[in-house]
Amino acid sequence: MSSKYQSFKYIKTNYSYISVYDNQKWDEGKLQTSDKISIPISSTALHYGQTCFEGMKAYRTKEGRIQLFRPEDNARRFQESCERLVMPTIPVDVFVEAVKKTVLANESFVPDYGKNQSLYIRPFMIGVGDNVGVKPSPSYMFIIFVTPVGTYFDGPAKPVDMLVSTYDRAAPEGTGAAKVGGNYGASLLPKEHAKHLGFADCIFLDPKTHTKIEEAGTSNFFGITKDNTYITPTSPSILNSITNRSLKYIAKNMLNLQVEEKDIYIDQLDAIIEAGACGTAAVITPIASITFNHNKHIFPYHQEMGPTIKKLHDILTKIQVGDLPDPNHWITYIK
Ligand code: PLP
Ligand code: COI
């Protein structure tokens, strides 16, 4: 079954998980076979963007086990996103148990080991109570669905061309650091524009000065410099990527690289010899070039993944599928 999942598309699986918040409390939560919900037309999720989500994956190991990668970190970031939108939170252990339950119920959809495929897990929360005024909803749904996926960008590990967007993804003191629906709505037009011009995705600059790289619409940006340093931007409007956190750890502790979180100016890319985009869906996608103001900056490693990014990629993906030992309590077994 698993060789079918070549890209990032939704396929209905057997079960989703749903929990409802009403009268100031969550119900017990349950699995359901339907992938449809019914909500009031006045729901805050529909009008005011009271919706946030997470993205994580379950992996099949060589021995056939199923495991999650850093699920508690997704649970904590989900809490932060909920708080930013004045939504009730889910305790970390409840979140992780619900994820495990949903994956287990859809066990047959977890792709086989060795195919660069995994089961993508999408927990999300929506405000669903009747509400026409702009205020937090009285009721919420916490839902998890899963779907088997392959690679997000075309072909595994092929360097892609990126376009710097003239639009902003998030405001300086806005919701950029939270994983909320509105950020992605704002990224649709810039991304379509980039794709129309033949780019794989767009890169957003910092919304205050438009001089520094922030991130792509679905992934963080990082680079390897001539002096072997892993650099990645830091900003209050970037999503704090769990993949990026893991790569920083691997770079520092397993590859002995310097790691620096610093401003990366769009007109000073010469120091970078390998560039990449990282995220749960994107995994590590090497970046061949970045076009800004009609100037195309081509990185030295643009035809294939550079040697350091390849090492980072191989270590990360081997840890995720259990081919390398878990270095830092990142793995949670499901079965
Ligand atoms: N940045 C954005 C805007 C994203 O949507 C994602 C995807 O989750 C990431 C970065 C990468 O984050 P993570 O590595 O936690 O998946
Ligand atoms: C993820 O990597 O999980 C993301 O959230 C990206 C997604 C919006 C496709």
Coordinates of C-alpha atoms and ligand atoms in Angstrom, one line a residue:
M1 CA 0.0 0.0 0.0
S2 CA 2.7 2.5 1.0
S3 CA 4.5 2.9 -2.3
K4 CA 1.4 4.9 -3.5
Y5 CA 2.1 7.9 -1.3
Q6 CA 4.5 9.9 -3.3
S7 CA 3.5 13.4 -2.4
F8 CA 1.7 15.5 0.2
K9 CA -2.0 14.9 -0.4
Y10 CA -5.0 14.1 1.8
I11 CA -6.3 10.6 1.8
K12 CA -9.1 9.6 4.1
T13 CA -8.1 7.1 6.7
N14 CA -10.2 4.9 9.0
Y15 CA -10.5 7.1 12.0
S16 CA -10.1 10.7 13.3
Y17 CA -10.2 11.9 16.9
I18 CA -12.6 14.5 18.2
S19 CA -13.0 16.2 21.5
V20 CA -15.5 19.0 22.2
Y21 CA -15.2 21.8 24.7
D22 CA -18.4 23.2 26.1
N23 CA -19.4 24.8 29.4
Q24 CA -15.7 25.4 30.3
K25 CA -14.6 21.8 29.9
W26 CA -13.4 19.2 27.5
D27 CA -15.3 16.0 27.0
E28 CA -13.5 12.6 27.1
G29 CA -12.7 12.6 23.4
K30 CA -13.4 9.7 21.0
L31 CA -12.4 8.2 17.7
Q32 CA -14.9 8.6 14.8
T33 CA -15.0 7.0 11.4
S34 CA -16.3 10.1 9.6
D35 CA -14.0 12.7 8.3
K36 CA -16.8 15.3 8.3
I37 CA -17.9 17.7 11.0
S38 CA -21.0 19.9 11.4
I39 CA -20.5 23.3 13.0
P40 CA -22.7 26.5 13.3
I41 CA -22.4 28.9 10.4
S42 CA -21.5 31.6 13.0
S43 CA -18.4 29.8 14.3
T44 CA -15.4 32.0 15.1
A45 CA -13.1 29.7 13.1
L46 CA -15.0 30.5 9.9
H47 CA -15.1 34.3 10.4
Y48 CA -12.4 35.4 12.7
G49 CA -9.7 32.8 12.1
Q50 CA -10.0 31.3 15.6
T51 CA -8.1 28.1 14.4
C52 CA -4.7 26.7 15.0
F53 CA -3.0 23.4 14.2
E54 CA 0.1 21.2 14.5
G55 CA 2.0 19.1 12.0
M56 CA 3.8 16.0 13.1
K57 CA 4.6 12.5 11.7
A58 CA 4.6 8.8 12.7
Y59 CA 7.4 6.7 11.2
R60 CA 7.7 3.0 10.6
T61 CA 11.0 1.5 11.7
K62 CA 12.9 -1.4 10.0
E63 CA 11.5 -3.7 12.6
G64 CA 8.0 -2.6 11.8
R65 CA 7.6 -0.5 15.0
I66 CA 5.7 2.8 14.8
Q67 CA 7.2 5.9 16.5
L68 CA 6.6 9.6 16.9
F69 CA 9.2 12.3 16.8
R70 CA 9.2 14.9 19.7
P71 CA 5.4 14.9 20.2
E72 CA 5.6 16.7 23.5
D73 CA 7.1 19.7 21.6
N74 CA 4.2 19.8 19.3
A75 CA 1.9 19.6 22.3
R76 CA 3.6 22.6 23.9
R77 CA 3.6 24.7 20.8
F78 CA -0.1 23.8 20.3
Q79 CA -0.7 25.2 23.7
E80 CA 1.1 28.4 22.8
S81 CA -0.9 28.8 19.6
C82 CA -4.2 28.2 21.5
E83 CA -3.2 30.8 24.1
R84 CA -2.4 33.4 21.4
L85 CA -5.9 33.0 20.0
V86 CA -7.6 32.8 23.5
M87 CA -8.6 29.2 23.0
P88 CA -8.6 26.6 25.8
T89 CA -5.5 24.5 26.0
I90 CA -5.0 20.7 26.0
P91 CA -2.7 19.2 28.5
V92 CA 0.5 17.8 27.0
D93 CA -0.2 14.2 28.1
V94 CA -3.8 14.3 26.8
F95 CA -2.5 15.7 23.4
V96 CA 0.1 12.9 23.1
E97 CA -2.3 10.2 24.1
A98 CA -4.9 11.4 21.6
V99 CA -2.2 11.4 18.9
K100 CA -1.1 7.9 19.8
K101 CA -4.7 6.6 19.8
T102 CA -5.4 8.1 16.4
V103 CA -2.2 6.7 14.9
L104 CA -2.8 3.3 16.3
A105 CA -6.4 3.2 15.0
N106 CA -5.0 3.9 11.5
E107 CA -2.0 1.6 11.9
S108 CA -2.4 0.1 8.4
F109 CA -1.9 3.6 6.9
V110 CA 1.6 4.0 8.3
P111 CA 3.8 3.6 5.3
D112 CA 6.5 0.9 5.2
Y113 CA 10.0 1.6 6.3
G114 CA 12.5 2.7 3.6
K115 CA 10.2 4.6 1.2
N116 CA 10.7 8.2 2.4
Q117 CA 7.1 8.2 3.5
S118 CA 5.3 8.6 6.8
L119 CA 2.0 9.2 8.4
Y120 CA 1.4 12.9 8.6
I121 CA -0.6 13.9 11.8
R122 CA -2.7 17.0 11.8
P123 CA -4.1 18.0 15.3
F124 CA -6.1 21.2 15.1
M125 CA -8.5 23.3 17.1
I126 CA -11.4 25.5 16.0
G127 CA -13.8 27.8 17.7
V128 CA -17.3 26.5 16.9
G129 CA -19.8 28.3 19.1
D130 CA -22.5 30.7 17.9
N131 CA -20.8 34.0 17.9
V132 CA -21.2 37.0 15.6
G133 CA -19.3 39.6 17.6
V134 CA -15.5 39.5 17.6
K135 CA -14.8 37.7 20.8
P136 CA -13.5 34.2 21.7
S137 CA -16.0 31.4 21.0
P138 CA -17.7 29.6 23.9
S139 CA -17.2 26.2 22.3
Y140 CA -14.3 24.4 20.6
M141 CA -13.4 21.2 18.8
F142 CA -10.0 19.6 19.0
I143 CA -9.6 17.2 16.1
I144 CA -6.8 15.0 14.9
F145 CA -6.7 13.4 11.4
V146 CA -3.8 11.5 9.8
T147 CA -2.9 10.9 6.2
P148 CA 0.0 9.0 4.6
V149 CA 2.4 11.3 2.8
G150 CA 5.6 11.3 0.7
T151 CA 7.7 14.4 0.1
Y152 CA 6.3 17.9 0.2
F153 CA 8.4 19.5 -2.5
D154 CA 9.0 17.6 -5.8
G155 CA 11.4 14.7 -5.5
P156 CA 13.4 14.0 -2.3
A157 CA 16.4 16.2 -1.7
K158 CA 16.4 18.0 -5.0
P159 CA 17.4 21.7 -4.5
V160 CA 14.6 24.1 -5.2
D161 CA 14.5 27.8 -6.3
M162 CA 12.8 30.3 -4.0
L163 CA 11.5 33.8 -4.6
V164 CA 11.5 36.5 -2.0
S165 CA 8.0 37.7 -1.6
T166 CA 7.0 41.3 -1.6
Y167 CA 4.2 40.4 0.8
D168 CA 4.5 39.8 4.5
R169 CA 3.4 36.6 6.1
A170 CA 3.0 38.0 9.5
A171 CA 3.1 41.4 11.3
P172 CA 6.0 42.5 13.5
E173 CA 4.0 41.9 16.8
G174 CA 1.4 39.7 15.2
T175 CA 0.8 35.9 15.1
G176 CA 3.9 34.8 13.1
A177 CA 5.3 32.7 16.0
A178 CA 2.0 30.8 16.4
K179 CA 0.8 28.1 14.2
V180 CA -2.6 29.7 13.4
G181 CA -4.7 29.5 10.3
G182 CA -4.4 33.2 9.4
N183 CA -0.7 33.0 8.8
Y184 CA -1.3 30.4 6.2
G185 CA -4.2 32.3 4.6
A186 CA -1.8 35.2 4.2
S187 CA 0.8 33.0 2.6
L188 CA -1.4 31.6 -0.1
L189 CA -1.3 34.5 -2.6
P190 CA 2.5 35.0 -2.3
K191 CA 3.0 31.3 -2.7
E192 CA 0.8 31.1 -5.8
H193 CA 2.6 34.0 -7.2
A194 CA 6.0 32.3 -6.7
K195 CA 4.7 29.0 -8.2
H196 CA 3.3 30.8 -11.2
L197 CA 6.7 32.2 -11.9
G198 CA 8.3 28.8 -11.6
F199 CA 9.6 28.9 -8.0
A200 CA 9.0 26.1 -5.5
D201 CA 8.0 28.5 -2.8
C202 CA 8.6 32.0 -1.5
I203 CA 10.7 33.3 1.3
F204 CA 9.4 36.1 3.6
L205 CA 11.5 38.9 4.9
D206 CA 11.1 40.4 8.3
P207 CA 8.0 42.5 8.3
K208 CA 9.5 45.5 10.0
T209 CA 12.5 46.3 7.8
H210 CA 12.2 43.9 4.9
T211 CA 16.0 43.3 4.9
K212 CA 16.4 40.0 6.7
I213 CA 15.3 36.5 5.8
E214 CA 12.5 35.2 8.1
E215 CA 11.3 31.8 6.7
A216 CA 9.3 30.2 4.0
G217 CA 5.6 29.7 4.2
T218 CA 5.8 26.2 5.6
S219 CA 9.4 25.8 6.8
N220 CA 12.3 27.6 8.5
F221 CA 15.4 28.8 6.7
F222 CA 19.0 27.8 7.6
G223 CA 22.4 28.0 6.0
I224 CA 25.9 26.5 6.3
T225 CA 28.6 29.1 6.0
K226 CA 32.1 28.9 4.5
D227 CA 33.5 28.6 8.0
N228 CA 31.2 25.6 8.8
T229 CA 28.7 27.4 10.9
Y230 CA 25.0 26.4 11.0
I231 CA 23.1 29.7 10.9
T232 CA 19.4 30.3 11.1
P233 CA 17.4 33.5 11.7
T234 CA 15.8 34.4 15.0
S235 CA 12.7 36.6 15.1
P236 CA 9.5 37.0 17.1
S237 CA 7.5 36.4 13.9
I238 CA 9.0 33.1 12.9
L239 CA 7.5 29.7 13.8
N240 CA 9.8 28.0 16.2
S241 CA 10.4 24.9 14.1
I242 CA 10.9 21.6 15.9
T243 CA 12.9 20.3 12.9
N244 CA 15.2 23.4 13.1
R245 CA 15.7 22.8 16.8
S246 CA 16.7 19.2 16.1
L247 CA 19.1 20.2 13.4
K248 CA 20.7 22.8 15.7
Y249 CA 21.2 20.0 18.2
I250 CA 22.6 17.6 15.6
A251 CA 24.9 20.3 14.1
K252 CA 26.3 21.2 17.5
N253 CA 26.5 17.9 19.3
M254 CA 26.9 15.3 16.6
L255 CA 28.7 17.2 13.8
N256 CA 30.7 19.6 15.9
L257 CA 29.5 22.7 13.9
Q258 CA 29.2 26.1 15.3
V259 CA 25.5 27.1 15.6
E260 CA 24.4 30.7 15.4
E261 CA 21.0 32.2 15.5
K262 CA 21.5 35.5 13.8
D263 CA 20.1 38.0 11.4
I264 CA 20.6 36.9 7.8
Y265 CA 20.5 39.9 5.5
I266 CA 19.0 39.2 2.1
D267 CA 21.7 41.2 0.3
Q268 CA 24.5 39.3 2.2
L269 CA 24.1 35.7 1.1
D270 CA 27.7 35.2 -0.1
A271 CA 28.8 33.7 3.2
I272 CA 26.4 30.8 2.8
I273 CA 27.5 27.8 0.7
E274 CA 24.6 25.5 1.4
A275 CA 21.1 26.7 2.1
G276 CA 18.0 24.8 3.2
A277 CA 14.4 24.9 4.3
C278 CA 13.4 22.6 7.1
G279 CA 10.1 21.5 8.6
T280 CA 8.0 18.4 9.3
A281 CA 6.5 18.4 5.9
A282 CA 9.5 19.8 4.0
V283 CA 11.9 17.6 6.0
I284 CA 15.2 19.2 4.7
T285 CA 14.8 20.7 1.3
P286 CA 18.0 22.2 -0.1
I287 CA 17.7 25.6 -1.7
A288 CA 19.4 26.1 -5.0
S289 CA 18.8 29.8 -5.4
I290 CA 16.9 32.8 -3.9
T291 CA 15.6 35.5 -6.2
F292 CA 15.2 39.0 -4.8
N293 CA 14.4 42.1 -6.7
H294 CA 15.0 40.2 -10.0
N295 CA 18.5 39.2 -8.9
K296 CA 19.0 35.5 -8.6
H297 CA 21.5 34.4 -6.0
I298 CA 22.7 30.9 -6.7
F299 CA 24.3 29.0 -3.8
P300 CA 27.5 27.1 -4.5
Y301 CA 25.7 23.8 -3.8
H302 CA 22.7 24.2 -6.1
Q303 CA 22.6 21.0 -8.2
E304 CA 22.5 18.5 -5.4
M305 CA 22.3 18.5 -1.6
G306 CA 25.6 19.9 -0.2
P307 CA 27.7 17.6 2.0
T308 CA 26.8 19.2 5.4
I309 CA 23.1 19.4 4.7
K310 CA 23.3 15.8 3.5
K311 CA 24.9 14.8 6.8
L312 CA 22.2 16.7 8.8
H313 CA 19.5 15.2 6.7
D314 CA 20.7 11.6 7.0
I315 CA 21.2 11.8 10.8
L316 CA 17.8 13.4 11.3
T317 CA 15.9 11.0 9.1
K318 CA 17.7 8.0 10.5
I319 CA 16.8 9.0 14.1
Q320 CA 13.2 9.5 13.0
V321 CA 12.9 6.0 11.6
G322 CA 15.0 4.4 14.3
D323 CA 18.2 3.6 12.3
L324 CA 20.2 5.8 14.7
P325 CA 19.8 5.9 18.5
D326 CA 17.5 8.5 20.0
P327 CA 20.0 11.2 21.2
N328 CA 17.8 13.3 23.4
H329 CA 14.5 11.7 24.4
W330 CA 13.0 12.6 21.0
I331 CA 11.3 9.3 20.2
T332 CA 8.0 8.0 21.6
Y333 CA 7.1 4.5 20.6
I334 CA 3.5 3.8 19.8
K335 CA 3.7 0.1 18.9
Ligands
PLP1 N1 7.6 27.5 9.6 C1 6.3 27.4 9.2 C2 5.6 28.6 8.8 C3 5.7 26.1 9.2 O1 4.4 26.0 8.8 C4 6.4 25.0 9.6 C5 5.7 23.7 9.6 O2 5.4 23.2 10.6 C6 7.7 25.1 10.0 C7 8.3 26.4 10.0 C8 8.5 24.0 10.5 O3 8.1 23.6 11.8 P1 8.3 22.1 12.3 O4 9.7 21.8 12.1 O5 8.0 22.2 13.7 O6 7.4 21.3 11.5
COI2 C1 4.2 21.0 8.7 O1 5.4 20.9 8.3 O2 3.7 20.2 9.4 C2 3.5 22.1 8.3 O3 2.7 22.6 9.1 C3 3.5 22.6 6.9 C4 2.1 22.4 6.4 C5 1.4 23.7 6.5 C6 2.0 21.8 5.1

